[in-house]
PDB file of C-alpha atoms and ligand atoms in Angstrom:
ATOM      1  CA  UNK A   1      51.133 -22.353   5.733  1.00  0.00           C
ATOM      2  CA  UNK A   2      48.814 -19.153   6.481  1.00  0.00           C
ATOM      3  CA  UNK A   3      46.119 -20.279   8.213  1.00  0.00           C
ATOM      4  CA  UNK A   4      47.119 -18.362  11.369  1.00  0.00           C
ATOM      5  CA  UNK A   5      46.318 -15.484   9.198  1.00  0.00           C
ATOM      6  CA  UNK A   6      42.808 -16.336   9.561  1.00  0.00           C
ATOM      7  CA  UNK A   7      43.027 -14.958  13.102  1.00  0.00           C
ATOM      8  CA  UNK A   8      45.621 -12.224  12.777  1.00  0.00           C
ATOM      9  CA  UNK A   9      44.190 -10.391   9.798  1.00  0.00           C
ATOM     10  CA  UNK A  10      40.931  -7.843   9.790  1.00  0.00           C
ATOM     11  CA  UNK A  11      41.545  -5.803   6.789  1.00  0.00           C
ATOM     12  CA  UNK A  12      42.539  -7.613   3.920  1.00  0.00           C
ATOM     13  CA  UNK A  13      44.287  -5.086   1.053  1.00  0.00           C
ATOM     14  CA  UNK A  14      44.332  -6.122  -2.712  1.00  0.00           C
ATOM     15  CA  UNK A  15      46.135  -4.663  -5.550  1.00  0.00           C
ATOM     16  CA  UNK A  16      43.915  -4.146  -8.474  1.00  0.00           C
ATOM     17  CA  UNK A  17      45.204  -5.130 -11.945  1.00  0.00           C
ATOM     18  CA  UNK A  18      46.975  -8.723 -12.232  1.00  0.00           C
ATOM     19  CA  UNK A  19      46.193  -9.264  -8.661  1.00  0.00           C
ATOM     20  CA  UNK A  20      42.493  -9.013  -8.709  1.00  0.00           C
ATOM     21  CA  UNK A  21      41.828 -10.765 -11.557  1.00  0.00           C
ATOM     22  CA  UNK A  22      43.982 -13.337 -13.611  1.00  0.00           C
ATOM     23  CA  UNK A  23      46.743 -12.012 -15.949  1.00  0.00           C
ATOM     24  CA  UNK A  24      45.468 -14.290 -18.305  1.00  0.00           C
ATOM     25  CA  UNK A  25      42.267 -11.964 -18.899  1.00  0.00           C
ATOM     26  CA  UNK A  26      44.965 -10.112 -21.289  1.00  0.00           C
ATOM     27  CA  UNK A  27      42.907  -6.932 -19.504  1.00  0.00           C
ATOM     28  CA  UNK A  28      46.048  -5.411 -18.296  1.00  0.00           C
ATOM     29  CA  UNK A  29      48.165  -6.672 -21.391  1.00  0.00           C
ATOM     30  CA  UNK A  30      45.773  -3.931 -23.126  1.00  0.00           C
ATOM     31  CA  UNK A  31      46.270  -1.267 -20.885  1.00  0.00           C
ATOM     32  CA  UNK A  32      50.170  -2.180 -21.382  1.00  0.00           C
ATOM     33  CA  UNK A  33      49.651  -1.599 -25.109  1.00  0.00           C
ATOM     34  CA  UNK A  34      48.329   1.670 -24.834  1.00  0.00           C
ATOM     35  CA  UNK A  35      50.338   3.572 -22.703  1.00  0.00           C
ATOM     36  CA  UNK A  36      53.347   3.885 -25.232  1.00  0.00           C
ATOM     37  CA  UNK A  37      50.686   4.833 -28.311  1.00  0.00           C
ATOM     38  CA  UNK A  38      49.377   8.077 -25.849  1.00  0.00           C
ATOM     39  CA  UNK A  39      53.260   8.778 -25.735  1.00  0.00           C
ATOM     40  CA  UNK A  40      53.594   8.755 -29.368  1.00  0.00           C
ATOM     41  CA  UNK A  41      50.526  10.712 -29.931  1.00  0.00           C
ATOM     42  CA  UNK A  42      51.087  13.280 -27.577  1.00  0.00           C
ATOM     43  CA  UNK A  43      54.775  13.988 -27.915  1.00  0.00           C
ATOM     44  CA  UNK A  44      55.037  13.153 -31.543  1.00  0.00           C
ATOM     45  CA  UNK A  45      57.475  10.195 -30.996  1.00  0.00           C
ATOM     46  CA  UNK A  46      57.750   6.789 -32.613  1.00  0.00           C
ATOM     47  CA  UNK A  47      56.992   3.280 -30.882  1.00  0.00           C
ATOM     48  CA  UNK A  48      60.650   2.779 -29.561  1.00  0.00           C
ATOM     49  CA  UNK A  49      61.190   6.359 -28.065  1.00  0.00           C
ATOM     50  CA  UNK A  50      57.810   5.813 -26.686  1.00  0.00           C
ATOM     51  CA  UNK A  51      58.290   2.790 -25.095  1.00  0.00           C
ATOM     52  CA  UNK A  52      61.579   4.252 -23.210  1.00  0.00           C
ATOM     53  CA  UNK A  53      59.558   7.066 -22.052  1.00  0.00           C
ATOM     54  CA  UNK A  54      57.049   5.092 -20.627  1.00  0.00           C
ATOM     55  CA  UNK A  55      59.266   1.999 -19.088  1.00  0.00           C
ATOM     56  CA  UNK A  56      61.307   4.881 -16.991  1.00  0.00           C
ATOM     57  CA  UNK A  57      58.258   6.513 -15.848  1.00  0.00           C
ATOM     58  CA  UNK A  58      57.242   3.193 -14.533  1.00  0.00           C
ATOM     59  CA  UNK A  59      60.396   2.667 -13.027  1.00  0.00           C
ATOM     60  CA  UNK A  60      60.588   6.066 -11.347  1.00  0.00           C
ATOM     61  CA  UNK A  61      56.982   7.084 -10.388  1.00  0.00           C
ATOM     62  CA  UNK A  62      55.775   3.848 -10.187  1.00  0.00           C
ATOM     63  CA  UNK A  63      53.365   4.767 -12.907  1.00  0.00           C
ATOM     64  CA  UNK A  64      53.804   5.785 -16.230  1.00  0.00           C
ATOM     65  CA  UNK A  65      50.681   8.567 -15.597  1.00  0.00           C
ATOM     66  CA  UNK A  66      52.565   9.843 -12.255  1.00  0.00           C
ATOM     67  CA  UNK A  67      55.697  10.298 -14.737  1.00  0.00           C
ATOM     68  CA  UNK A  68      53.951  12.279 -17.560  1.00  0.00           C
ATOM     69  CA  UNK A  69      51.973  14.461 -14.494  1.00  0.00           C
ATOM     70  CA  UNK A  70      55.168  15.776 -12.824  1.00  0.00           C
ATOM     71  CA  UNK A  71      56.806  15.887 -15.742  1.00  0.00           C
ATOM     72  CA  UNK A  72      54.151  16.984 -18.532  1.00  0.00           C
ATOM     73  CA  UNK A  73      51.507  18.438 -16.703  1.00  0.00           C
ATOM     74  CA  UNK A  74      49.399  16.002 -18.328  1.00  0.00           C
ATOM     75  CA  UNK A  75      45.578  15.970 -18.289  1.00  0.00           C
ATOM     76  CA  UNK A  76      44.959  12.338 -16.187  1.00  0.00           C
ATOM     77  CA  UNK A  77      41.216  11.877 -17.283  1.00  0.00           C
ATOM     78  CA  UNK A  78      43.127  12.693 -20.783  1.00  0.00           C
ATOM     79  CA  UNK A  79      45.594  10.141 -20.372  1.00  0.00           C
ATOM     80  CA  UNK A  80      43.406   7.509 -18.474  1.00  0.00           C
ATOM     81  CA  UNK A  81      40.839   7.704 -21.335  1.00  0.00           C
ATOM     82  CA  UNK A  82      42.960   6.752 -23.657  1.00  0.00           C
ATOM     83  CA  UNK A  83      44.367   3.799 -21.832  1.00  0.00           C
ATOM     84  CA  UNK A  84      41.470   2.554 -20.587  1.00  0.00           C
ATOM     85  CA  UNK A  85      39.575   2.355 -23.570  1.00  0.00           C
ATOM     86  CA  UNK A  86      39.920  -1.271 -23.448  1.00  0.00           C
ATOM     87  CA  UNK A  87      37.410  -4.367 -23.908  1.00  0.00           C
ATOM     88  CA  UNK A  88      36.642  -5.660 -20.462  1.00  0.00           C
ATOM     89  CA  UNK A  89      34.879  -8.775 -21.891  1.00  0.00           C
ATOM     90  CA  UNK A  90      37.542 -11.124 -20.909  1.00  0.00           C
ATOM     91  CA  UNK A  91      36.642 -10.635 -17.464  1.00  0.00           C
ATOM     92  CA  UNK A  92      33.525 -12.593 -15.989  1.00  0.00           C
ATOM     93  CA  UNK A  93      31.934 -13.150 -12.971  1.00  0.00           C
ATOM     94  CA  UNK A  94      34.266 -15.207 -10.467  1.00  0.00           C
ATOM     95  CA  UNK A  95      32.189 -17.581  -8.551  1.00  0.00           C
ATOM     96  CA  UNK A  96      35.346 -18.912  -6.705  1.00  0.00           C
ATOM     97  CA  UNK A  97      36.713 -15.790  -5.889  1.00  0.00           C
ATOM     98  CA  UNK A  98      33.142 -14.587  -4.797  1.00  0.00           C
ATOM     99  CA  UNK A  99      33.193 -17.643  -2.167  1.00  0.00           C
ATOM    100  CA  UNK A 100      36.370 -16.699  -0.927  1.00  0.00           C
ATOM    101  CA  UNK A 101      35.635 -13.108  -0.334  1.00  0.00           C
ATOM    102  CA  UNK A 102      32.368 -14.033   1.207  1.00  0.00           C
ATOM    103  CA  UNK A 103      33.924 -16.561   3.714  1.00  0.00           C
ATOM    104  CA  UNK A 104      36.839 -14.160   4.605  1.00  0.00           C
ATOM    105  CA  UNK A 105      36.553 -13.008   8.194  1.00  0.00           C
ATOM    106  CA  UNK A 106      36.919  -8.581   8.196  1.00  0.00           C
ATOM    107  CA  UNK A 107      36.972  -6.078   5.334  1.00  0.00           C
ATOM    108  CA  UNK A 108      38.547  -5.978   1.856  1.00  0.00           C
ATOM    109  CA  UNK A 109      39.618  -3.117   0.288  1.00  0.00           C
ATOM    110  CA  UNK A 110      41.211  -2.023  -3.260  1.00  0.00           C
ATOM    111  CA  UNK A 111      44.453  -0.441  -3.744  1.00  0.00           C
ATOM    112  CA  UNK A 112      45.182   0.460  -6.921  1.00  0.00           C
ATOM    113  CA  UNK A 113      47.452   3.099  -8.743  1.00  0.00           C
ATOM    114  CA  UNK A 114      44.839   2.661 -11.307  1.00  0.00           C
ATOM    115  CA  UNK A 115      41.348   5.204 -11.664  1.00  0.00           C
ATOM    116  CA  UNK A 116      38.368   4.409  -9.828  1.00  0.00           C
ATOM    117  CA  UNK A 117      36.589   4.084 -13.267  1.00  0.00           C
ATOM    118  CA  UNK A 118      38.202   1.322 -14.384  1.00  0.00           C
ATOM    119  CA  UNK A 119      38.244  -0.399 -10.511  1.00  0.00           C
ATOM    120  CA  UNK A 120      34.588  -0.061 -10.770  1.00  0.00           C
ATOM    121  CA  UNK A 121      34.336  -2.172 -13.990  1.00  0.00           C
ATOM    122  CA  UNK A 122      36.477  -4.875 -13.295  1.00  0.00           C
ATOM    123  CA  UNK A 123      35.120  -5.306  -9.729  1.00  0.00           C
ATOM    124  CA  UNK A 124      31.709  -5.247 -11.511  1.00  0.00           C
ATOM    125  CA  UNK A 125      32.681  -7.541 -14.366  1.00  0.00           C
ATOM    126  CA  UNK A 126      33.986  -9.887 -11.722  1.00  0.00           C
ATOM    127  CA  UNK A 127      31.224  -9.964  -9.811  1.00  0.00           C
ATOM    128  CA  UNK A 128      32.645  -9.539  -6.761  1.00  0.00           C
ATOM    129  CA  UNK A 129      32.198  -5.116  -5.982  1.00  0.00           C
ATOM    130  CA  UNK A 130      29.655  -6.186  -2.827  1.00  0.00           C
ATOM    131  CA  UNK A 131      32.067  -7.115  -1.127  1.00  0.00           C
ATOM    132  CA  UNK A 132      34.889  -4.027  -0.691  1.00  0.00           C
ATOM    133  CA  UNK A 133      34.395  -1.731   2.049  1.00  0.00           C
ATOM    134  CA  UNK A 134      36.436   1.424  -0.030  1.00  0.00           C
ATOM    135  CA  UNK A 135      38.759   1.813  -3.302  1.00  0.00           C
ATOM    136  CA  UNK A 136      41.630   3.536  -3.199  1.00  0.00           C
ATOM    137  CA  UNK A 137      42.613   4.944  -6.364  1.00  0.00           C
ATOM    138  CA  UNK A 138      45.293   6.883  -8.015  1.00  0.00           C
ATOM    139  CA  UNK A 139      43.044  10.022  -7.243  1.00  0.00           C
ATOM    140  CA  UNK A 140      42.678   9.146  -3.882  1.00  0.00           C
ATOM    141  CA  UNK A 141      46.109   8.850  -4.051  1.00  0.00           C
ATOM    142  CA  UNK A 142      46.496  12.383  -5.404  1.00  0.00           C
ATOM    143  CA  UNK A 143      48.252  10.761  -8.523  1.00  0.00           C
ATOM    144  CA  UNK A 144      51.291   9.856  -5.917  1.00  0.00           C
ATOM    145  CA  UNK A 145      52.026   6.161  -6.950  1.00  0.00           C
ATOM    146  CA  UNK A 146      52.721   2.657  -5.154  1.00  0.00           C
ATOM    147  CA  UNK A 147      55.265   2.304  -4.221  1.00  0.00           C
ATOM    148  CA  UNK A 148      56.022   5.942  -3.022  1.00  0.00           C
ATOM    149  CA  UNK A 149      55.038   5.653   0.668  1.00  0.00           C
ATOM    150  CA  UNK A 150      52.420   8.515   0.880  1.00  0.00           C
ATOM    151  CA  UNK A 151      49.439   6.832  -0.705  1.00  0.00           C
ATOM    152  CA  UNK A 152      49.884   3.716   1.702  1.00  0.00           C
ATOM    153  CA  UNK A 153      49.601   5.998   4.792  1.00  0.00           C
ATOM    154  CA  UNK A 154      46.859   7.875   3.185  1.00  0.00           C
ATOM    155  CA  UNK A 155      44.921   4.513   2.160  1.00  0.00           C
ATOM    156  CA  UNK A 156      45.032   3.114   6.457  1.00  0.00           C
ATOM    157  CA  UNK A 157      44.233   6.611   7.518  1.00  0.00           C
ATOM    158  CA  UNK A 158      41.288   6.820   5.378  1.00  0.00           C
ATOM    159  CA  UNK A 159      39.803   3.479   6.125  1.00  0.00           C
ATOM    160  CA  UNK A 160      40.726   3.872   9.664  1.00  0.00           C
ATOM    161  CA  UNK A 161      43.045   0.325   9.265  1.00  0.00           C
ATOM    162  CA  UNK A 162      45.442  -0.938  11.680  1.00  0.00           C
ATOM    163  CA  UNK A 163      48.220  -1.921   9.187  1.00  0.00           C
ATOM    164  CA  UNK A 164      48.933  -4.868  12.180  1.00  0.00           C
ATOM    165  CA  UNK A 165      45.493  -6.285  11.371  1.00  0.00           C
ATOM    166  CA  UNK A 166      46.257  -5.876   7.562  1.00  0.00           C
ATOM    167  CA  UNK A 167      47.621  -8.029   4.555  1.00  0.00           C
ATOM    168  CA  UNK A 168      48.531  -6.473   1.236  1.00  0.00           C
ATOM    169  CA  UNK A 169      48.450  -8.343  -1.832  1.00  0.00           C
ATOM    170  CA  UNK A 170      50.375  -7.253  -4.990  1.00  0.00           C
ATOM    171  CA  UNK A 171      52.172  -8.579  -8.356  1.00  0.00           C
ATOM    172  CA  UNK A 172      54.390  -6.365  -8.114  1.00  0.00           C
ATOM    173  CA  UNK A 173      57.150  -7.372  -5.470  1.00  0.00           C
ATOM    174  CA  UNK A 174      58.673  -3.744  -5.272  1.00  0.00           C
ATOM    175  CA  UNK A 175      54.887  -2.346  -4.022  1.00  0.00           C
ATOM    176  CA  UNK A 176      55.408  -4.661  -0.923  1.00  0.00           C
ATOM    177  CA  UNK A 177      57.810  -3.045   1.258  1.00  0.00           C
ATOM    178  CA  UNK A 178      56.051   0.152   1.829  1.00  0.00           C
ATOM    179  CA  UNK A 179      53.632  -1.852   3.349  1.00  0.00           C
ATOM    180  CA  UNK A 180      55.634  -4.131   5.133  1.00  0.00           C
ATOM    181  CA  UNK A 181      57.488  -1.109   6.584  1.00  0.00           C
ATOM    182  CA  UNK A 182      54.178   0.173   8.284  1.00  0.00           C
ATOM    183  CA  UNK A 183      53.462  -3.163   9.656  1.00  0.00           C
ATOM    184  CA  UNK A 184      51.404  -5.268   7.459  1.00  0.00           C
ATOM    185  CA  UNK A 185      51.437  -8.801   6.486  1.00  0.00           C
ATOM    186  CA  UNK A 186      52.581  -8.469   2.433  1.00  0.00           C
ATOM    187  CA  UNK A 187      52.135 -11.336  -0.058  1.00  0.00           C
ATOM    188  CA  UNK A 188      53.890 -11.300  -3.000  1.00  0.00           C
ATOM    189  CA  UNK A 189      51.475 -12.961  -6.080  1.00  0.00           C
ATOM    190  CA  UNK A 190      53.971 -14.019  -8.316  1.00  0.00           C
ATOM    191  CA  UNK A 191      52.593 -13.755 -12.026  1.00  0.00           C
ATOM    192  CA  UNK A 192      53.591 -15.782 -15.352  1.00  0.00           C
ATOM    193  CA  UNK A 193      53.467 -12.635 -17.428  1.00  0.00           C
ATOM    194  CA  UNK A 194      54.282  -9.375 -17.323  1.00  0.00           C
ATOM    195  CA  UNK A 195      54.271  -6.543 -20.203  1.00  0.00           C
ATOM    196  CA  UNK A 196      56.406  -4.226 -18.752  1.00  0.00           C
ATOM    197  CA  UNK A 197      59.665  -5.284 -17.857  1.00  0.00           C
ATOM    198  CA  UNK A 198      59.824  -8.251 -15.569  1.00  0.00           C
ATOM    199  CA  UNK A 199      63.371  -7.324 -13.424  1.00  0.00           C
ATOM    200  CA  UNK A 200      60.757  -4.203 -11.935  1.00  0.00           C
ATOM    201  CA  UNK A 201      58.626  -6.940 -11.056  1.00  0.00           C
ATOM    202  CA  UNK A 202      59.882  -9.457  -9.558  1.00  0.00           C
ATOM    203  CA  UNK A 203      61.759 -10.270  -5.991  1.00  0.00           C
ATOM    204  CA  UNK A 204      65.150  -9.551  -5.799  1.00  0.00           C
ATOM    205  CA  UNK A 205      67.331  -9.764  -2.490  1.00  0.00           C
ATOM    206  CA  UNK A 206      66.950  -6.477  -1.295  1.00  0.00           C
ATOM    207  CA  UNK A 207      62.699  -6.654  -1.699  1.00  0.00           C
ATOM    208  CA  UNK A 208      62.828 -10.356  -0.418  1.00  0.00           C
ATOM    209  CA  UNK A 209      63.572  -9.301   3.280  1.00  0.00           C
ATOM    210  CA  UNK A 210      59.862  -7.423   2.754  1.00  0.00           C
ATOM    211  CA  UNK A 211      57.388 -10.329   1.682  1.00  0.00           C
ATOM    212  CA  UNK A 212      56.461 -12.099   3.970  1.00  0.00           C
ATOM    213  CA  UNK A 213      54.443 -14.916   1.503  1.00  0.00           C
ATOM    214  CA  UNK A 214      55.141 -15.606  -2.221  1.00  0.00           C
ATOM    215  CA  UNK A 215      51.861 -17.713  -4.188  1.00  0.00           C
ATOM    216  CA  UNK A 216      51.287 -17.831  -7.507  1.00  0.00           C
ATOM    217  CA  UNK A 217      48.166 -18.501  -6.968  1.00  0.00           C
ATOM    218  CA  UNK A 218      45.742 -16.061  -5.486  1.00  0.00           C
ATOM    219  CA  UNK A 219      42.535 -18.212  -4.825  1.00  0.00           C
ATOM    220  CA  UNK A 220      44.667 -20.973  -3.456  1.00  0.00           C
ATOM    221  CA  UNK A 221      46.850 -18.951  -1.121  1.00  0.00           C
ATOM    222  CA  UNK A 222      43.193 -17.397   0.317  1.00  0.00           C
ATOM    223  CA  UNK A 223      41.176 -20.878   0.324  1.00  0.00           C
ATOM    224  CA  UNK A 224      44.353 -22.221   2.769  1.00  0.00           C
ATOM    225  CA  UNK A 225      43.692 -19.475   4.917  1.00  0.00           C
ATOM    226  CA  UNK A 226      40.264 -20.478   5.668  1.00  0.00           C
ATOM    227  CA  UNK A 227      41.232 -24.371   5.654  1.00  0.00           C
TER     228      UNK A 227
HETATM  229 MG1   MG B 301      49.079  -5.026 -10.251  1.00  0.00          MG
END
């Protein structure tokens, strides 16, 4: 059980999209949808072509936008606009979550490969933006993507955060070991659906030596800690 973490950890590091919020909300399933329909506009490509464009970006840049950057040149706020133009209704103030972040002993933060545009609304249509210290976004990240190492070391220098004193929280299993690598406390927040493809996902033997807790269920896993 975690509740040793209570003591251990000052700085408490969250992933953004289908960590954040529930992937449920269907807000990242949108986002999902998107991404191969810019491909097809821009390059003139059907859905299929598209889709294989975008699912090897993923898998080598760790975003689709860091893919179509280095390899386009692409406009971000271009691409980002597109892909973001999304209906954040789904998402509502989360009184649990709210109570949990509240209660938590140290500072939260945001890490996201996402813009801080959209951060900003979710955190907002959450309720819960009062309580992060900093965002780190893909800017911040100079569009250099979890899980490529340089954006993690960039994120603790910038908040001044000693990765011992740290925990990093991510759906995505392969963003983990960066993190774990510079000394942080990684939980893996297994989730029921995923539109990209799951095996890029999910925990296999090699990750598994890099999280150090696996929940499926974010409020839970924090509401032990405080128990
Ligand atoms: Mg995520």
């Amino acid at each position: 059980m975690p509740q040793h973490l209570r003591n251990k950890i000052q700085n408490w590091v969250f992933d953004l999209d289908n960590t954040i919020y529930p992937a449920a909300s269907g807000i990242q399933h949108q986002v999902d949808e998107r991404m191969p329909h810019y491909i097809m506009r821009q390059f003139g490509l059907d859905y299929d072509a598209a889709r294989e464009i975008q699912k090897d970006f993923y898998y080598r840049y760790g975003t689709t936008l860091s893919g179509l950057v280095q390899e386009h040149k692409i406009d971000p706020w271009h691409y980002w606009d597109y892909i973001f133009d999304i209906d954040y209704a789904a998402l509502k103030h989360d009184l649990a979550l709210r109570e949990v972040l509240a209660l938590l002993p140290g500072r939260k933060f945001i890490f996201t490969n996402s813009p801080h545009t959209h951060a900003q609304k979710v955190l907002a249509n959450l309720g819960i933006a009062e309580f992060f210290s900093g965002v780190f976004d893909l800017t911040a990240a100079e569009l250099i993507s979890k899980p490529d190492p340089a954006p993690y070391a960039k994120m603790l220098a910038q908040f001044a955060i000693d990765p011992k004193t740290a925990l990093f929280m991510d759906d995505v299993a392969r963003n983990l070991v960066p993190a774990h690598k510079l000394g942080m406390t990684t939980v893996y927040l297994e989730r029921p659906t995923h539109a990209t493809d799951d095996a890029i996902h999910g925990v296999d033997a090699e990750i598994s030596a890099y999280v150090d807790y696996q929940t499926d269920d974010m409020l839970g896993f924090l509401q032990n800690i405080l128990a």
